[in-house]
Short mmCIF file of C-alpha atoms in Angstrom, two decimals:
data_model
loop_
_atom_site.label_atom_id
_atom_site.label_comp_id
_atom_site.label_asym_id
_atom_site.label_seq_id
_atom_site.Cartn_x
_atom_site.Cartn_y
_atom_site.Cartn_z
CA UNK A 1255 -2.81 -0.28 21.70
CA UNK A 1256 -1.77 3.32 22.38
CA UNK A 1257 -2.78 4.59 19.02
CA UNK A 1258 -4.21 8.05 18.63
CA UNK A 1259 -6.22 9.20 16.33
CA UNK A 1260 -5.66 13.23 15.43
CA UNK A 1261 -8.99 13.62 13.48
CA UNK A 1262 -8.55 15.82 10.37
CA UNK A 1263 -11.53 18.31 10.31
CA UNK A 1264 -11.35 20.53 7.16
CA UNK A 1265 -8.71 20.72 4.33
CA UNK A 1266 -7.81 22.16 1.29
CA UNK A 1267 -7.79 19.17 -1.21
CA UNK A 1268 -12.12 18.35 -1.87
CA UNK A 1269 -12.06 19.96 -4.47
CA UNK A 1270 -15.49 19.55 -5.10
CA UNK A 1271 -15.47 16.42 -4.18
CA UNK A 1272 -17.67 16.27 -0.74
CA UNK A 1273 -17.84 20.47 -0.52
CA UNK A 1274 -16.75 20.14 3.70
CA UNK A 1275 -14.08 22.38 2.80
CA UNK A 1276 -16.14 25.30 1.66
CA UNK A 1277 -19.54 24.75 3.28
CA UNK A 1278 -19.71 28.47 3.81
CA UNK A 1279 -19.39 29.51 0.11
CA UNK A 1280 -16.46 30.06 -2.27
CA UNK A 1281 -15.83 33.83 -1.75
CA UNK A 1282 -13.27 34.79 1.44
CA UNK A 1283 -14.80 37.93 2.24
CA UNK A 1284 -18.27 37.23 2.92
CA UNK A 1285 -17.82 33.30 4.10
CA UNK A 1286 -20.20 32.14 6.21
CA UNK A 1287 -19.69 29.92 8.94
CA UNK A 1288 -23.18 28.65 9.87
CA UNK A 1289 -22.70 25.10 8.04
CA UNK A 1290 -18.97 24.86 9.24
CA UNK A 1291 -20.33 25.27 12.94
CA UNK A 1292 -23.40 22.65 12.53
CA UNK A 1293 -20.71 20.00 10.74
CA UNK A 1294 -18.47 20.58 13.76
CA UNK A 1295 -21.31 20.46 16.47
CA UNK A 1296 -22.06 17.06 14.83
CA UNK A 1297 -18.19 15.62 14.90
CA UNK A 1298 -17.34 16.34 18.24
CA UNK A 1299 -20.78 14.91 19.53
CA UNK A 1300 -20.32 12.08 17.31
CA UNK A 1301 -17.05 11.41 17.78
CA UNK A 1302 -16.12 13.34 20.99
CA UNK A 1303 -16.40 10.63 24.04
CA UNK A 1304 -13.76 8.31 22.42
CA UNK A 1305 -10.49 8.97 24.47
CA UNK A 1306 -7.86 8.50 22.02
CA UNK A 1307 -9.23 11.25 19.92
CA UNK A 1308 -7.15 14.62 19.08
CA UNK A 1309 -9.05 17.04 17.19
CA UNK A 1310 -7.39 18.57 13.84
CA UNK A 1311 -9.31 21.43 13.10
CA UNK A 1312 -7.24 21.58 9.79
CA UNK A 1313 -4.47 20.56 7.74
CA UNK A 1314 -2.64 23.50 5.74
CA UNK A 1315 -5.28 25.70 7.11
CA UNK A 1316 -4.01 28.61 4.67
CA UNK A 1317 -4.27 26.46 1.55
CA UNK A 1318 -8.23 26.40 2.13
CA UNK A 1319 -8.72 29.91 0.35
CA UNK A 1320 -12.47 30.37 0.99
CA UNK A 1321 -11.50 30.31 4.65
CA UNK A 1322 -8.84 32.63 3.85
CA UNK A 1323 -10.10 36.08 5.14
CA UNK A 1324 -7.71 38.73 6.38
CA UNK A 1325 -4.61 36.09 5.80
CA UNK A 1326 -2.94 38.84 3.95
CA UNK A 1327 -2.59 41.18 7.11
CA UNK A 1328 -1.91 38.49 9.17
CA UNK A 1329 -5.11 37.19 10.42
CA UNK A 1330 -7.44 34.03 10.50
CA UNK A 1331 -10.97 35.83 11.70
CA UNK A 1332 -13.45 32.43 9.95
CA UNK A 1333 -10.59 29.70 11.98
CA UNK A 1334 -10.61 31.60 15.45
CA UNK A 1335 -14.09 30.99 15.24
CA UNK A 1336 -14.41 27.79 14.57
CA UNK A 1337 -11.82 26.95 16.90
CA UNK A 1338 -13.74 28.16 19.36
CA UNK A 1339 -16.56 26.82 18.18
CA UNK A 1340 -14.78 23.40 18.34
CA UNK A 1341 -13.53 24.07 22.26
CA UNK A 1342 -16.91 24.65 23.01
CA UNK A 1343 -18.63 21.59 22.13
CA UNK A 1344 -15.56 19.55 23.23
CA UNK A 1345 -17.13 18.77 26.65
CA UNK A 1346 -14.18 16.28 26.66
CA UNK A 1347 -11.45 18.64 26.23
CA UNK A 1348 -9.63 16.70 23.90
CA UNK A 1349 -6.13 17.77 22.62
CA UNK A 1350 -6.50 20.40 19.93
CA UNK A 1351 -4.56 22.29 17.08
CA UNK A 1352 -4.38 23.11 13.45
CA UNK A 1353 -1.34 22.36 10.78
CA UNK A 1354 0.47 24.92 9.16
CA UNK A 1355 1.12 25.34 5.23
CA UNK A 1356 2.93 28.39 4.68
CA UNK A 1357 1.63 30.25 6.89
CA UNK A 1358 1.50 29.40 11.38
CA UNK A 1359 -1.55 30.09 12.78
CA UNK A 1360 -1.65 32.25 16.33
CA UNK A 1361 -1.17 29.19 18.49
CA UNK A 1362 -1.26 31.55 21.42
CA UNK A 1363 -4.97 31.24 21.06
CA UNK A 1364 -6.54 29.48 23.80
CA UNK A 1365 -8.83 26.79 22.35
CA UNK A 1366 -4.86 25.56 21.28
CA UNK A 1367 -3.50 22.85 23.26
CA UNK A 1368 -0.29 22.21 21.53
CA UNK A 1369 1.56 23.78 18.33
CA UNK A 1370 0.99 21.44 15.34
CA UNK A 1371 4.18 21.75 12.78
CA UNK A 1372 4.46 21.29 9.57
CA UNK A 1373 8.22 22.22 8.38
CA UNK A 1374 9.43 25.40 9.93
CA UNK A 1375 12.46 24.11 11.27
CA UNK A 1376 14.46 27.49 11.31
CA UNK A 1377 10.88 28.79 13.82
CA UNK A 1378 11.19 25.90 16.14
CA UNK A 1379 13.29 27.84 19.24
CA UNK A 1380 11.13 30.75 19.05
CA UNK A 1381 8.17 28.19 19.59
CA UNK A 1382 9.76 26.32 21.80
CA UNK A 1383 11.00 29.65 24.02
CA UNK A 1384 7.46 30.41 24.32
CA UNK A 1385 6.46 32.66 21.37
CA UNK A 1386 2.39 31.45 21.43
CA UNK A 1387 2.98 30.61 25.37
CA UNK A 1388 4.33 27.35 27.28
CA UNK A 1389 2.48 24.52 25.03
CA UNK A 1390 4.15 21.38 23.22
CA UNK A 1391 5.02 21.23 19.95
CA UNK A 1392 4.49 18.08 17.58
CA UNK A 1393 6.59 18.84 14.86
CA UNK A 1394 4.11 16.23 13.02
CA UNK A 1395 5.73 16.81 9.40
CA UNK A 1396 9.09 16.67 9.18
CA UNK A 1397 8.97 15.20 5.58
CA UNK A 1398 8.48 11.36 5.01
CA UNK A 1399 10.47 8.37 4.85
CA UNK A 1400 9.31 7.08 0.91
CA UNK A 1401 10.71 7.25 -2.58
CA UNK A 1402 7.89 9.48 -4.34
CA UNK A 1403 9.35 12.03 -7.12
CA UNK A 1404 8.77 15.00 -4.67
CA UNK A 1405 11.33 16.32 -2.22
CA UNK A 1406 8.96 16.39 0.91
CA UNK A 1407 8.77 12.27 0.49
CA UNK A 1408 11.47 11.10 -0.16
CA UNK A 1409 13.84 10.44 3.07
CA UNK A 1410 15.95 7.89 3.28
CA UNK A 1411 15.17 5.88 6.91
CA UNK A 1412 18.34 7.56 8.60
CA UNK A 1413 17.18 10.78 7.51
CA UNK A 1414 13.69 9.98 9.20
CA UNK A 1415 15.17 8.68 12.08
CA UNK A 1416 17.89 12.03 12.57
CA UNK A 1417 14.57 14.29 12.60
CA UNK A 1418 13.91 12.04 16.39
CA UNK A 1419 17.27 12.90 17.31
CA UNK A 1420 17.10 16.77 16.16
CA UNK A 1421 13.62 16.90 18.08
CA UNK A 1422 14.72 15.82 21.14
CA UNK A 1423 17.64 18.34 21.08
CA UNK A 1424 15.06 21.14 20.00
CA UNK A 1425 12.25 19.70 22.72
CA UNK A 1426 9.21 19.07 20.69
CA UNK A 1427 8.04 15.52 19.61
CA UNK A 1428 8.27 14.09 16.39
CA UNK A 1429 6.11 12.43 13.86
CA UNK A 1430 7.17 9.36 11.46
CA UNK A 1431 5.45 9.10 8.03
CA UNK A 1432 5.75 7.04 5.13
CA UNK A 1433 5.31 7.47 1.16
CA UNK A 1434 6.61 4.29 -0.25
CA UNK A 1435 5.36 3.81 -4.03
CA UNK A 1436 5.25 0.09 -4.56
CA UNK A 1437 6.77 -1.46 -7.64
CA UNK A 1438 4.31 -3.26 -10.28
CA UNK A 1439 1.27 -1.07 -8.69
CA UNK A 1440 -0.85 0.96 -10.80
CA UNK A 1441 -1.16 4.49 -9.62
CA UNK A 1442 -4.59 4.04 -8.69
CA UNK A 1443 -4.05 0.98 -6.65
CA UNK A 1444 -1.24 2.02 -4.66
CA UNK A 1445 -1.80 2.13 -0.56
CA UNK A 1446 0.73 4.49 0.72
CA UNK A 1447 0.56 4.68 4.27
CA UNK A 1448 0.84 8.45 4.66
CA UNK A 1449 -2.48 9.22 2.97
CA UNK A 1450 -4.38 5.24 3.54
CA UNK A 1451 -2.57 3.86 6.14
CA UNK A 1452 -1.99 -0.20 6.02
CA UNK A 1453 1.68 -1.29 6.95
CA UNK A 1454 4.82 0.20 7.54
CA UNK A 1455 7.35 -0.49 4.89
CA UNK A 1456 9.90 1.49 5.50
CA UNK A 1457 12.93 0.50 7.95
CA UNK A 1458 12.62 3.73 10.35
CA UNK A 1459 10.29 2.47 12.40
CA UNK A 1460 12.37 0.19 13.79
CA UNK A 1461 15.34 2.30 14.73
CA UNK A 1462 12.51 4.77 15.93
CA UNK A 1463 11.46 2.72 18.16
CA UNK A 1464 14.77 1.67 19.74
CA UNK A 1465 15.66 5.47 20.19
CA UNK A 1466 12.39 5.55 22.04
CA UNK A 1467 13.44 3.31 24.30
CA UNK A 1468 16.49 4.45 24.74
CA UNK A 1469 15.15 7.62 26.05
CA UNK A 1470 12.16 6.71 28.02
CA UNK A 1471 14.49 3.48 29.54
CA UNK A 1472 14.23 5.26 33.61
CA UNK A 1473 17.45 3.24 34.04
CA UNK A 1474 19.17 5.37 31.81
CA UNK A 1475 20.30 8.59 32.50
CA UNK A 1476 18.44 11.52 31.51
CA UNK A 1477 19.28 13.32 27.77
CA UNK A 1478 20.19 16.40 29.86
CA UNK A 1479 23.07 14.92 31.16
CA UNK A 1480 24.44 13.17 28.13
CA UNK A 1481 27.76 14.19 27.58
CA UNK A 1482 28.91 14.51 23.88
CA UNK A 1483 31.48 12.34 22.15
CA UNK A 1484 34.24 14.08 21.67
CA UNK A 1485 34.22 15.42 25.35
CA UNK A 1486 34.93 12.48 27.07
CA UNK A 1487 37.55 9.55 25.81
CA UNK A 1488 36.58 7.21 23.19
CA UNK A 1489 37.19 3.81 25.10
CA UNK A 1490 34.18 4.71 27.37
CA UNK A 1491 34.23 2.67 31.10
CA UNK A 1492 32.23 0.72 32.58
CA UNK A 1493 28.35 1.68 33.23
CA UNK A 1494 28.17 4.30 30.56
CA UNK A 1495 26.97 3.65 26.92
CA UNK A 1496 28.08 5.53 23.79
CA UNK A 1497 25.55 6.52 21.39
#
C-alpha cells in the first residue's frame, strides 16, 4: 500500500536495555566499531532486498554519547564510518540518512541520499540552496499533532497540517506524526502512534491528505504559478480555485 518503512538503526534511548546503542563500549574516545559493523552487515543482509525499505542509520545521532567522538570540534569520525559501512553492504542502494538532535550531521557525505530533519526550521534555505549538495530534504519532525505535556507534541491538527503548507513553500517534504494520550489509559498501556504505531487519531490526516491531492491533482496548475490572495480580486472567475 505505498508504505515505507525508514528502519531505525541505532539510538540514544537503550539504556541498557538491549546494549545496540553502545556495542563498541561506553567511552567516546576509544569506541570501537567492530560489533557496530557486524550488527549492520547482518541488517542490511537481513533486511536489505525488501523494496520499501529506507535505512536510518540513527535517530538524534548526537544524543548517543559513546558514539560521540570529536562532536565538540565539529566532527562525527565512529558515524562516517558506519555510514559507509552501511552503503557498502547496501547492494540495493536503498535511500539513506541519519536524524539530527542538536546537532546536523555533514549530509554532504556521500553514502547520504537525502537530508533527514529534525526541527531546524530557521537552516532549511541553506539546505535547500544546496549547503550539503543538491539532495531532498524530509523535514521528518516537525513536532506532532497530540496533547502530551511537552511542547514538541502537542499541535493542534491545523498546526500539523500548516507545517505541509510551509514545506511546500520551503521545497522539502514533510512528515505527519501523532502523540495522542488516550483518556482512562494507564501510562503503561497507552499505544501512541508516534512511538507503537496502531491508528491515526488525530484529524490531520485527513486535511493532509486533501492538500496532497490538491498538489499532485496534474489537472491543476502547478504551485509555482499560484498567485496569492490578495493579488488578484476576491470574487475569483471561472476555472480558477481559491485556496
Amino acid at each position: 500500500q505505498g508504505v515505507v518503512a525508514d528502519l531505525i538503526l541505532f539510538h540514544p534511548y537503550d539504556h541498557g536495555r538491549w546494549g545496540f546503542d553502545c556495542l563498541g563500549g561506553m567511552n567516546p574516545h576509544s569506541y570501537n566499531t567492530s560489533n557496530d559493523r557486524l550488527y549492520l552487515e547482518y541488517a542490511v543482509a537481513r533486511l536489505g532486498a525488501f523494496s520499501n525499505v529506507w535505512w536510518s542509520l540513527a535517530n538524534e545521532w548526537d544524543y548517543v554519547r559513546c558514539k560521540s567522538q570529536g562532536l565538540s570540534n565539529g566532527g562525527s569520525p565512529v558515524w562516517d564510518e558506519l555510514g559507509e559501512t552501511l552503503a557498502s553492504e547496501d547492494a540495493h542502494r536503498r535511500p539513506k540518512s541519519i536524524h539530527n538532535g542538536a546537532h546536523l550531521y555533514n549530509h554532504s557525505r556521500a553514502w547520504v541520499s537525502h537530508v533527514s530533519l529534525q526541527g531546524k526550521l530557521s537552516e532549511i534555505p541553506s539546505i535547500v540552496g544546496g549547503r550539503f549538495g543538491v539532495k531532498p530534504v524530509v523535514w521528518d519532525e516537525t513536532k506532532y499533532e497530540g496533547n502530551i505535556p511537552l511542547g514538541w507534541g502537542r499541535l493542534r491538527s491545523d498546526e500539523m497540517v500548516d507545517r505541509f503548507w510551509l514545506g511546500l513553500t520551503l521545497g522539502v517534504y514533510v512528515g505527519h506524526g501523532e502523540t495522542y494520550l488516550q483518556a482512562g489509559v494507564a501510562q503503561e498501556e497507552q499505544t501512541m502512534w508516534w512511538s507503537k504505531g496502531g491508528s491515526l487519531r488525530g484529524f490531520a490526516p485527513p486535511s493532509i491528505g486533501w492538500f496532497r491531492d490538491r498538489v499532485t491533482d496534474p489537472s491543476r496548475p502547478p504551485f509555482s504559478e499560484l498567485v496569492p490572495l490578495d493579488a488578484q480580486p476576491l470574487t475569483g472567475c471561472q476555472g480558477q480555485a481559491l485556496v
